[in-house]
Coordinates of C-alpha atoms and ligand atoms in Angstrom, one line a residue:
X9 CA -20.5 0.0 -37.0
X10 CA -19.5 2.5 -34.3
X11 CA -19.0 1.4 -30.8
X12 CA -19.2 3.6 -27.7
X13 CA -16.4 3.4 -25.3
X14 CA -17.2 1.1 -22.4
X15 CA -17.1 3.5 -19.4
X16 CA -16.2 0.5 -17.1
X17 CA -13.1 -0.1 -19.2
X18 CA -11.8 3.4 -19.6
X19 CA -13.8 5.6 -17.2
X20 CA -12.0 4.6 -14.0
X21 CA -8.7 5.6 -15.5
X22 CA -9.8 9.1 -16.6
X23 CA -9.3 12.0 -14.3
X24 CA -7.4 15.1 -13.6
X25 CA -3.7 15.7 -14.5
X26 CA -1.6 17.1 -11.8
X27 CA 0.1 20.5 -12.0
X28 CA 3.7 20.5 -13.3
X29 CA 6.0 19.4 -10.5
X30 CA 9.3 17.8 -9.5
X31 CA 9.5 14.6 -7.5
X32 CA 12.7 14.3 -5.4
X33 CA 13.3 10.7 -4.5
X34 CA 15.6 10.2 -1.5
X35 CA 17.1 6.7 -1.7
X36 CA 17.2 6.7 -5.5
X37 CA 19.7 3.9 -5.7
X38 CA 17.5 1.6 -3.6
X39 CA 15.2 -1.4 -4.3
X40 CA 11.9 0.5 -3.9
X41 CA 12.9 3.2 -6.5
X42 CA 14.0 0.6 -9.0
X43 CA 11.2 -2.0 -8.6
X44 CA 8.2 0.2 -7.9
X45 CA 8.6 4.0 -8.1
X46 CA 10.2 4.5 -11.4
X47 CA 8.2 1.8 -13.2
X48 CA 5.0 3.4 -11.8
X49 CA 6.1 6.9 -13.0
X50 CA 6.9 5.6 -16.4
X51 CA 3.5 3.9 -16.7
X52 CA 1.8 7.1 -15.6
X53 CA 3.8 8.8 -18.4
X54 CA 2.6 6.1 -20.9
X55 CA -1.0 6.8 -20.0
X56 CA -0.4 10.5 -20.3
X57 CA -1.3 11.1 -16.6
X58 CA 1.8 13.1 -15.8
X59 CA 1.9 16.9 -16.3
X60 CA 4.1 18.6 -18.9
X61 CA 7.6 19.3 -17.5
X62 CA 7.3 16.6 -14.8
X63 CA 10.8 16.0 -13.4
X64 CA 12.5 13.5 -11.1
X65 CA 15.5 14.2 -9.0
X66 CA 17.1 11.0 -7.6
X67 CA 19.0 11.8 -4.4
X68 CA 21.6 9.2 -3.2
X69 CA 25.2 8.8 -2.2
X70 CA 26.6 6.8 -5.1
X71 CA 29.0 8.4 -7.5
X72 CA 26.6 8.5 -10.4
X73 CA 25.8 11.1 -13.1
X74 CA 22.5 12.1 -14.7
X75 CA 23.4 9.9 -17.7
X76 CA 24.3 6.8 -15.7
X77 CA 21.3 7.2 -13.5
X78 CA 19.0 7.4 -16.5
X79 CA 20.5 4.2 -17.9
X80 CA 19.9 2.4 -14.7
X81 CA 16.4 3.5 -14.5
X82 CA 15.8 2.4 -18.1
X83 CA 17.0 -1.0 -17.2
X84 CA 14.8 -1.0 -14.0
X85 CA 11.7 -0.3 -16.1
X86 CA 12.7 -3.0 -18.7
X87 CA 12.9 -5.5 -15.8
X88 CA 10.0 -4.4 -13.6
X89 CA 7.4 -2.5 -15.5
X90 CA 4.0 -4.2 -16.0
X91 CA 3.9 -2.7 -19.5
X92 CA 7.1 -4.5 -20.7
X93 CA 10.2 -2.9 -22.2
X94 CA 10.4 0.8 -22.6
X95 CA 9.1 2.5 -25.7
X96 CA 12.2 4.3 -27.0
X97 CA 10.3 7.4 -28.1
X98 CA 8.5 7.8 -24.8
X99 CA 11.6 7.1 -22.9
X100 CA 13.6 9.8 -24.7
X101 CA 11.2 12.4 -23.6
X102 CA 10.6 11.0 -20.1
X103 CA 14.4 10.7 -19.5
X104 CA 15.0 14.4 -20.3
X105 CA 13.3 15.3 -17.0
X106 CA 15.4 12.8 -14.8
X107 CA 18.3 14.1 -12.8
X108 CA 20.7 12.6 -10.3
X109 CA 21.7 14.5 -7.2
X110 CA 24.7 13.1 -5.3
X111 CA 24.9 13.5 -1.5
X112 CA 24.7 12.0 1.9
X113 CA 21.5 12.5 3.8
X114 CA 23.2 14.5 6.6
X115 CA 25.3 16.7 4.3
X116 CA 24.0 20.3 4.5
X117 CA 25.9 21.2 1.3
X118 CA 23.9 18.6 -0.7
X119 CA 20.7 20.3 0.3
X120 CA 22.1 23.8 -0.5
X121 CA 22.8 22.4 -4.0
X122 CA 19.4 20.8 -4.1
X123 CA 17.7 24.2 -3.5
X124 CA 19.6 25.6 -6.5
X125 CA 18.9 22.6 -8.6
X126 CA 15.2 22.7 -8.0
X127 CA 15.1 26.4 -8.8
X128 CA 16.9 25.7 -12.1
X129 CA 14.4 22.9 -12.9
X130 CA 11.5 25.2 -12.2
X131 CA 13.0 27.7 -14.6
X132 CA 13.9 25.3 -17.3
X133 CA 10.9 22.9 -17.1
X134 CA 8.1 25.2 -15.8
X135 CA 7.5 23.1 -12.6
X136 CA 6.4 26.2 -10.7
X137 CA 8.0 25.4 -7.4
X138 CA 5.7 22.4 -6.9
X139 CA 7.5 19.5 -5.2
X140 CA 7.0 16.0 -3.8
X141 CA 9.7 14.7 -1.6
X142 CA 9.7 10.9 -1.4
X143 CA 11.5 9.2 1.5
X144 CA 12.4 5.8 0.0
X145 CA 15.1 5.4 2.5
X146 CA 15.8 3.3 5.6
X147 CA 13.4 4.7 8.3
X148 CA 16.4 5.7 10.5
X149 CA 17.1 8.4 7.8
X150 CA 13.7 10.0 8.0
X151 CA 14.4 12.4 10.8
X152 CA 17.7 13.6 9.3
X153 CA 16.1 14.3 5.9
X154 CA 13.1 16.0 7.4
X155 CA 15.2 18.3 9.5
X156 CA 17.5 19.1 6.6
X157 CA 14.5 19.9 4.4
X158 CA 13.2 22.3 7.1
X159 CA 16.6 23.9 7.7
X160 CA 17.0 24.7 4.0
X161 CA 13.6 26.1 3.6
X162 CA 12.5 23.2 1.3
X163 CA 9.3 22.5 3.2
X164 CA 7.8 25.6 1.7
X165 CA 8.1 26.9 -1.8
X166 CA 6.4 29.3 -4.3
X167 CA 4.1 26.4 -5.3
X168 CA 2.9 23.4 -3.2
X169 CA 5.2 21.0 -1.3
X170 CA 4.3 17.5 -0.2
X171 CA 6.2 14.7 1.5
X172 CA 5.6 10.9 1.1
X173 CA 6.8 8.8 3.9
X174 CA 7.3 5.0 3.4
X175 CA 6.4 2.4 5.9
X176 CA 7.3 1.5 8.5
X177 CA 6.0 4.6 10.3
X178 CA 7.5 4.0 13.7
X179 CA 8.1 0.6 15.4
X180 CA 5.7 1.2 18.3
X181 CA 3.5 4.0 19.6
X182 CA 6.3 6.1 21.2
X183 CA 8.4 6.1 18.0
X184 CA 5.5 6.8 15.8
X185 CA 4.5 9.7 18.0
X186 CA 8.1 11.0 17.9
X187 CA 8.3 10.7 14.1
X188 CA 4.9 12.5 13.8
X189 CA 6.2 15.3 16.0
X190 CA 9.4 15.6 13.9
X191 CA 7.5 15.6 10.6
X192 CA 4.9 18.1 11.9
X193 CA 7.6 20.5 13.2
X194 CA 8.6 21.0 9.6
X195 CA 5.5 20.2 7.5
X196 CA 1.7 20.7 8.1
X197 CA -0.4 17.5 8.3
X198 CA -2.0 18.3 4.9
X199 CA 1.5 18.2 3.3
X200 CA 2.2 14.7 4.7
X201 CA 1.4 11.5 2.8
X202 CA 2.1 8.4 4.8
X203 CA 2.0 5.6 2.3
X204 CA 0.6 2.1 2.7
X205 CA 0.7 0.7 -0.8
X206 CA -2.1 -1.8 0.1
X207 CA -4.5 1.2 -0.1
X208 CA -3.5 1.8 -3.7
X209 CA -4.6 -1.6 -4.9
X210 CA -7.7 -1.5 -7.0
X211 CA -9.4 -4.3 -5.1
X212 CA -8.8 -2.5 -1.8
X213 CA -10.4 0.7 -3.1
X214 CA -13.3 -1.5 -4.4
X215 CA -14.2 -2.5 -0.9
X216 CA -15.7 1.0 -0.4
X217 CA -17.3 1.0 -3.8
X218 CA -18.8 -2.5 -3.1
X219 CA -20.1 -1.4 0.3
X220 CA -21.3 2.1 -0.4
X221 CA -22.3 2.1 -4.1
X222 CA -24.5 -0.9 -3.8
X223 CA -27.7 -0.7 -1.7
X224 CA -28.1 -4.5 -1.1
X225 CA -25.1 -5.2 1.1
X226 CA -25.3 -2.5 3.7
X227 CA -28.6 -3.7 5.4
X228 CA -27.0 -7.0 6.2
X229 CA -23.5 -5.6 7.0
X230 CA -23.7 -5.9 10.8
X231 CA -24.0 -8.1 13.9
X232 CA -27.5 -9.3 13.2
X233 CA -26.4 -11.1 10.0
X234 CA -22.6 -11.6 10.2
X235 CA -21.1 -14.4 12.3
X236 CA -17.5 -13.4 12.0
X237 CA -14.9 -11.9 9.6
X238 CA -11.6 -13.4 8.6
X239 CA -8.8 -11.3 7.1
X240 CA -5.9 -13.2 5.6
X241 CA -2.7 -12.0 4.1
X242 CA -0.5 -15.0 3.3
X243 CA 2.9 -14.9 1.6
X244 CA 4.8 -17.8 0.1
X245 CA 8.1 -15.9 0.3
X246 CA 10.4 -15.9 3.3
X247 CA 12.4 -12.8 4.3
X248 CA 14.5 -12.8 1.1
X249 CA 17.3 -10.3 1.5
X250 CA 15.5 -8.3 4.2
X251 CA 16.5 -10.6 7.1
X252 CA 18.4 -8.0 9.0
X253 CA 15.5 -5.5 8.9
X254 CA 12.7 -8.2 9.4
X255 CA 14.4 -9.6 12.5
X256 CA 13.8 -6.2 14.2
X257 CA 10.3 -6.0 12.9
X258 CA 8.2 -9.2 12.6
X259 CA 4.8 -9.9 11.2
X260 CA 2.8 -7.8 13.7
X261 CA 4.7 -4.7 12.8
X262 CA 5.3 -5.5 9.1
X263 CA 1.8 -6.6 8.1
X264 CA -0.8 -6.4 10.8
X265 CA -0.2 -2.8 12.0
X266 CA -0.6 -1.4 8.6
X267 CA -2.0 -3.6 5.8
X268 CA -4.4 -5.7 7.8
X269 CA -5.6 -2.9 10.0
X270 CA -6.3 -0.9 7.0
X271 CA -8.4 -3.7 5.4
X272 CA -10.2 -4.1 8.7
X273 CA -11.1 -0.3 8.8
X274 CA -12.5 -0.4 5.2
X275 CA -14.6 -3.4 6.0
X276 CA -15.9 -2.2 9.3
X277 CA -16.2 1.6 8.9
X278 CA -19.5 3.5 8.7
X279 CA -20.3 5.2 5.4
X280 CA -18.7 8.7 5.3
X281 CA -21.0 11.6 4.5
X282 CA -18.9 12.5 1.5
X283 CA -16.0 10.8 -0.2
X284 CA -13.1 13.0 0.7
X285 CA -9.9 12.5 2.5
X286 CA -10.9 13.7 5.9
X287 CA -14.4 12.2 6.0
X288 CA -13.1 8.7 5.0
X289 CA -10.2 8.9 7.4
X290 CA -12.4 10.1 10.3
X291 CA -14.5 7.0 9.9
X292 CA -11.4 4.7 9.8
X293 CA -10.1 6.3 13.0
X294 CA -13.5 5.7 14.7
X295 CA -13.1 2.0 13.9
X296 CA -9.6 1.8 15.3
X297 CA -10.6 3.6 18.5
X298 CA -13.6 1.3 19.0
X299 CA -11.5 -1.8 19.0
X300 CA -11.3 -3.4 22.4
X301 CA -7.8 -3.8 23.8
X302 CA -6.6 -7.2 22.4
X303 CA -6.2 -9.9 25.0
X304 CA -2.9 -11.7 24.9
X305 CA -4.7 -15.0 24.8
X306 CA -6.3 -13.9 21.6
X307 CA -3.0 -13.8 19.8
X308 CA -0.9 -16.6 18.3
X309 CA 2.7 -16.3 17.1
X310 CA 4.7 -18.5 14.8
X311 CA 8.1 -18.7 13.2
X312 CA 8.8 -20.9 10.2
X313 CA 11.3 -23.7 10.2
X314 CA 12.8 -25.5 7.2
X315 CA 10.3 -26.9 4.7
X316 CA 9.4 -26.3 1.1
X317 CA 8.2 -23.6 -1.1
X318 CA 7.0 -24.2 -4.7
X319 CA 8.3 -27.7 -4.5
X320 CA 11.8 -26.7 -3.5
X321 CA 13.3 -27.2 -0.1
X322 CA 13.8 -23.9 1.8
X323 CA 15.7 -23.1 5.0
X324 CA 14.1 -22.0 8.2
X325 CA 13.8 -18.4 9.3
X326 CA 16.7 -18.7 11.8
X327 CA 19.0 -19.8 9.0
X328 CA 18.1 -16.8 6.8
X329 CA 20.8 -14.2 6.1
X330 CA 20.9 -11.4 8.7
X331 CA 18.6 -13.3 11.2
X332 CA 19.8 -14.3 14.7
X333 CA 20.0 -18.1 15.2
X334 CA 18.0 -17.7 18.4
X335 CA 15.6 -15.2 17.0
X336 CA 12.2 -14.8 18.7
X337 CA 10.8 -12.7 15.9
X338 CA 7.4 -13.9 14.6
X339 CA 6.9 -14.6 11.0
X340 CA 3.2 -15.5 11.5
X341 CA 0.5 -13.9 13.6
X342 CA -3.1 -14.8 14.1
X343 CA -5.3 -12.7 16.4
X344 CA -8.9 -12.1 17.3
X345 CA -10.4 -8.7 18.0
X346 CA -13.7 -7.1 18.7
X347 CA -15.1 -3.7 17.7
X348 CA -17.2 -2.3 20.5
X349 CA -19.8 -0.3 18.6
X350 CA -23.4 -0.9 17.6
X351 CA -22.7 -2.3 14.2
X352 CA -20.1 -4.9 15.4
X353 CA -20.6 -5.7 19.1
X354 CA -19.9 -9.4 19.6
X355 CA -18.7 -10.1 16.1
X356 CA -15.1 -11.5 16.2
X357 CA -12.7 -10.4 13.5
X358 CA -9.9 -13.0 13.0
X359 CA -6.7 -11.7 11.4
X360 CA -3.8 -13.8 10.2
X361 CA -0.7 -13.1 8.2
X362 CA 2.4 -15.1 7.7
X363 CA 5.4 -15.9 5.6
X364 CA 6.3 -19.2 3.9
X365 CA 2.6 -20.2 3.8
X366 CA 1.5 -22.5 1.0
X367 CA -0.2 -19.8 -1.2
X368 CA 0.2 -16.1 -1.8
X369 CA -3.3 -14.9 -1.1
X370 CA -5.0 -11.9 0.5
X371 CA -8.6 -12.1 1.2
X372 CA -11.4 -10.7 3.4
X373 CA -14.1 -13.2 4.1
X374 CA -17.5 -12.2 5.7
X375 CA -19.1 -15.3 7.1
X376 CA -22.9 -14.9 7.6
X377 CA -24.9 -16.5 10.3
X378 CA -26.7 -19.8 9.6
X379 CA -30.2 -19.8 8.4
X380 CA -32.5 -19.2 11.5
X381 CA -34.4 -22.4 11.2
X382 CA -33.5 -25.6 9.5
X383 CA -36.6 -26.6 7.7
X384 CA -34.5 -29.4 6.1
X385 CA -33.5 -30.8 9.4
X386 CA -33.8 -34.6 9.7
X387 CA -33.8 -34.9 6.0
X388 CA -30.8 -35.7 3.7
X389 CA -30.7 -31.9 3.0
X390 CA -29.7 -30.8 6.5
X391 CA -26.0 -30.3 5.9
X392 CA -25.9 -26.6 5.2
X393 CA -22.8 -24.4 5.1
X394 CA -23.1 -20.7 6.0
X395 CA -23.0 -18.0 3.3
X396 CA -19.6 -16.5 2.8
X397 CA -18.8 -13.3 0.9
X398 CA -15.1 -13.3 0.0
X399 CA -13.3 -10.2 -1.3
X400 CA -10.1 -11.4 -3.0
X401 CA -7.4 -8.8 -3.0
X402 CA -4.7 -10.9 -4.6
X403 CA -3.8 -12.8 -6.7
X404 CA -7.2 -13.6 -8.4
X405 CA -8.8 -10.3 -7.7
X406 CA -12.6 -10.5 -7.4
X407 CA -15.5 -11.1 -5.2
X408 CA -17.3 -14.4 -4.6
X409 CA -20.5 -15.4 -2.8
X410 CA -21.0 -18.8 -1.5
X411 CA -24.5 -20.2 -1.0
X412 CA -26.2 -23.5 -0.9
X413 CA -27.8 -25.2 -3.8
X414 CA -29.6 -28.5 -4.4
X415 CA -27.6 -31.0 -6.3
X416 CA -29.7 -31.9 -9.5
X417 CA -31.4 -35.2 -9.2
X418 CA -30.1 -36.0 -5.7
X419 CA -31.4 -35.2 -2.2
X420 CA -28.3 -33.3 -1.3
X421 CA -27.3 -29.7 -0.8
X422 CA -23.9 -28.5 -1.9
X423 CA -22.2 -25.1 -1.6
X424 CA -21.7 -23.2 -4.9
X425 CA -20.1 -19.9 -5.6
X426 CA -21.0 -16.9 -7.7
X427 CA -17.8 -15.3 -8.9
X428 CA -16.9 -11.9 -10.1
X429 CA -13.3 -11.6 -11.5
X430 CA -11.8 -8.2 -12.3
X431 CA -9.7 -9.4 -15.2
X432 CA -12.6 -11.2 -16.9
X433 CA -15.1 -8.4 -16.4
X434 CA -13.0 -5.4 -17.3
X435 CA -10.5 -6.8 -19.7
X436 CA -7.6 -4.6 -18.5
X437 CA -4.8 -5.2 -16.1
X438 CA -5.1 -3.2 -12.9
X439 CA -2.5 -0.4 -12.5
X440 CA 0.1 -0.9 -9.8
X441 CA -0.8 0.5 -6.4
X442 CA 2.1 2.9 -6.6
X443 CA 0.8 4.5 -9.8
X444 CA -2.5 5.4 -8.2
X445 CA -0.8 6.7 -5.0
X446 CA 1.9 8.8 -6.7
X447 CA -0.7 10.4 -8.8
X448 CA -3.1 11.0 -5.9
X449 CA -0.2 12.7 -4.0
X450 CA 0.6 15.0 -7.0
X451 CA -3.1 15.8 -7.1
X452 CA -3.2 16.6 -3.4
X453 CA -5.7 13.8 -2.6
X454 CA -4.8 12.2 0.7
X455 CA -7.8 9.8 0.9
X456 CA -5.7 6.7 0.4
X457 CA -2.9 7.8 2.7
X458 CA -2.7 7.4 6.5
X459 CA -3.4 10.3 8.8
X460 CA -1.5 11.0 12.0
X461 CA -4.3 10.0 14.3
X462 CA -4.9 6.8 12.3
X463 CA -1.3 5.6 12.5
X464 CA -1.2 6.4 16.2
X465 CA -4.5 4.7 16.9
X466 CA -3.2 1.5 15.3
X467 CA 0.0 1.6 17.3
X468 CA -2.0 2.3 20.5
X469 CA -3.8 -1.0 19.9
X470 CA -0.8 -3.2 19.0
X471 CA 2.0 -1.8 21.2
X472 CA 0.8 -3.5 24.4
X473 CA 0.9 -6.9 22.6
X474 CA 4.4 -6.2 21.4
X475 CA 5.4 -5.3 24.9
X476 CA 3.8 -8.4 26.5
X477 CA 5.4 -10.7 23.9
X478 CA 8.8 -9.1 24.6
X479 CA 8.4 -9.5 28.4
X480 CA 7.0 -13.1 28.2
X481 CA 9.0 -16.3 28.1
X482 CA 10.7 -17.3 24.9
X483 CA 8.6 -19.5 22.6
X484 CA 9.8 -22.9 21.2
X485 CA 10.4 -21.5 17.8
X486 CA 10.3 -22.6 15.0
X487 CA 6.8 -23.9 15.4
X488 CA 5.6 -24.3 11.8
X489 CA 7.1 -25.8 8.7
X490 CA 7.8 -23.6 5.7
X491 CA 5.0 -24.5 3.2
X492 CA 2.4 -25.2 5.9
X493 CA -0.6 -23.0 7.0
X494 CA 1.2 -21.8 10.2
X495 CA 1.4 -23.2 13.7
X496 CA -1.1 -25.8 14.9
X497 CA -1.9 -23.4 17.8
X498 CA -3.6 -21.1 15.3
X499 CA -6.0 -23.8 14.3
X500 CA -6.6 -24.7 17.9
X501 CA -7.2 -21.1 18.8
X502 CA -10.0 -20.5 16.3
X503 CA -11.4 -24.1 16.9
X504 CA -12.0 -23.1 20.5
X505 CA -14.6 -20.7 19.2
X506 CA -16.2 -23.5 17.2
X507 CA -14.9 -22.0 13.9
X508 CA -12.1 -22.8 11.5
X509 CA -9.8 -20.9 9.1
X510 CA -10.9 -20.8 5.6
X511 CA -9.1 -23.2 3.3
X512 CA -7.5 -21.0 0.7
Ligands
NAP8 N1 11.6 -2.4 -1.3 C1 10.3 -2.5 -1.2 O1 9.7 -3.2 -2.0 C2 9.6 -1.7 -0.2 C3 8.2 -1.9 0.0 C4 7.5 -1.2 0.9 C5 8.2 -0.3 1.7 N2 9.5 -0.1 1.5 C6 10.2 0.9 2.4 O2 10.9 1.8 1.5 C7 12.1 2.3 2.1 C8 13.2 2.0 1.2 O3 13.3 0.6 1.0 P1 14.4 0.0 -0.1 O4 14.1 -1.5 -0.1 O5 14.4 0.7 -1.3 O6 15.8 0.2 0.7 P2 17.2 0.1 0.1 O7 17.3 -0.8 -1.1 O8 18.1 -0.2 1.3 O9 17.6 1.6 -0.3 C9 17.9 2.6 0.6 C10 18.4 3.8 -0.2 O10 18.8 4.8 0.7 C11 20.1 5.2 0.4 N3 20.8 5.7 1.6 C12 20.9 5.0 2.8 N4 21.6 5.8 3.7 C13 22.0 6.9 3.0 C14 22.7 8.0 3.3 N5 23.2 8.2 4.6 N6 22.9 9.0 2.4 C15 22.5 8.8 1.2 N7 21.7 7.7 0.7 C16 21.5 6.8 1.7 C17 20.7 4.0 -0.2 O11 21.9 4.3 -0.9 P3 23.1 3.2 -1.2 O12 22.5 2.4 -2.3 O13 24.3 4.0 -1.4 O14 23.1 2.3 0.1 C18 19.6 3.5 -1.1 O15 19.5 4.4 -2.2 C19 12.2 1.6 3.5 O16 11.6 2.4 4.5 C20 11.3 0.3 3.3 O17 10.8 -0.1 4.5 C21 10.2 -0.8 0.6

């Protein structure tokens, strides 16, 4: 018997292959390259999504050779790839296009040599002058590299040239504007791909499919039917070995400004007229601009103290490596905001994100209003919970709808859920976010990357909070135990509105 391919299993993965190109990774000896970028490129090669001749040039300052770099990357894939150990045959051909370029980011000679090297790769591997520069470096290095690329004529070529810039994109509005000015003095906006890997997650992309490819949800997706929205990104990990960086950043900058604001935009935006990069991003920017300035009393900060994680005792934030013992950096934030437009006027959006919480979970929950009249009032059936639509982004990716049902044989109503699980429905593991995003960049599709006005609108909203926190009195940190759901003030804060955080 012949079976047709299930388009839901394969169709979403099919698509265009980019033109031959070279990807130059600045910071090629770093953690991101090892854990995410190279495994993602390898998996794209496995799925035959990379063009013929695709090449990688790793730029870093260690005294490595092409050969030793290839060995390290092979190990990195063995350790970090979702597809398991490398396939020797595939690796042999993939590795032929990997090169190591030694140099310091501020060394002009290294860029002169890079120009020659890229030209040689174009000749040998037919990459046609098409280039992606990936800044996988500490953010302080971005301006130096961008300026050097400009000085050495690397922002233009005989083919196309694009630049991917990692987060954080600035640490407040002024620094984000300055970085935008630096980037745009060398590149055009359509060459710039500001990455927020959350947007590459399948479940995040599915928010738009869910909303705009199904006719039944849009009519109830507004203030008449929705009581409030909760967006949670909870981590069980602490700062690991990023203490030094994190202590200058904190949860508002590290999570809310980018990941949670992006989720908020996708949930709250109007349908774009077409699905293309500018139309989608125009609608997201409109959401950000419609958010009312956030009142300081609508924010709660926390910092974890000693406690436990996965049944093991763990130290408090202030005892982490690289963290000041008197640090005032927040590892938890909860806030409430309002979007002042016709769709959302009066509907509170509660956002929370923290480290060392009891579960790793990311979720958007739309809580609907209660039924307008209680025909079951004064009966044993009067205890109704509101409907909740939960979009689960990780780890159990899916969508669930909670509604009330009568308990068989008893005069009681109980909430039940209807669940859709990605894994069970499609039978494939989702590609890593970086796979999708690297491919999109090579294809010239900026839909899932952040535009200049978007990043600045987000900072415009959050910078006044950062400033007010910095100017305010120090808080009695730590104020929550590692392994708990954050400070008690966060529960009190939402309870004042007659609501509570979802138990996740
Ligand atoms: N790691 C992640 O999972 C992750 C996730 C999201 C975003 N990001 C962002 O990605 C960027 C990179 O993160 P990472 O964790 O990979 O950082 P990392 O491990 O510290 O790597 C930084 C890289 O830059 C190189 N480098 C630094 N200064 C240099 C210089 N003057 N000249 C030449 N090379 C230099 C380092 O070389 P040496 O090895 O010689 O020091 C290393 O290769 C950061 O902006 C981070 O915020 C990272």
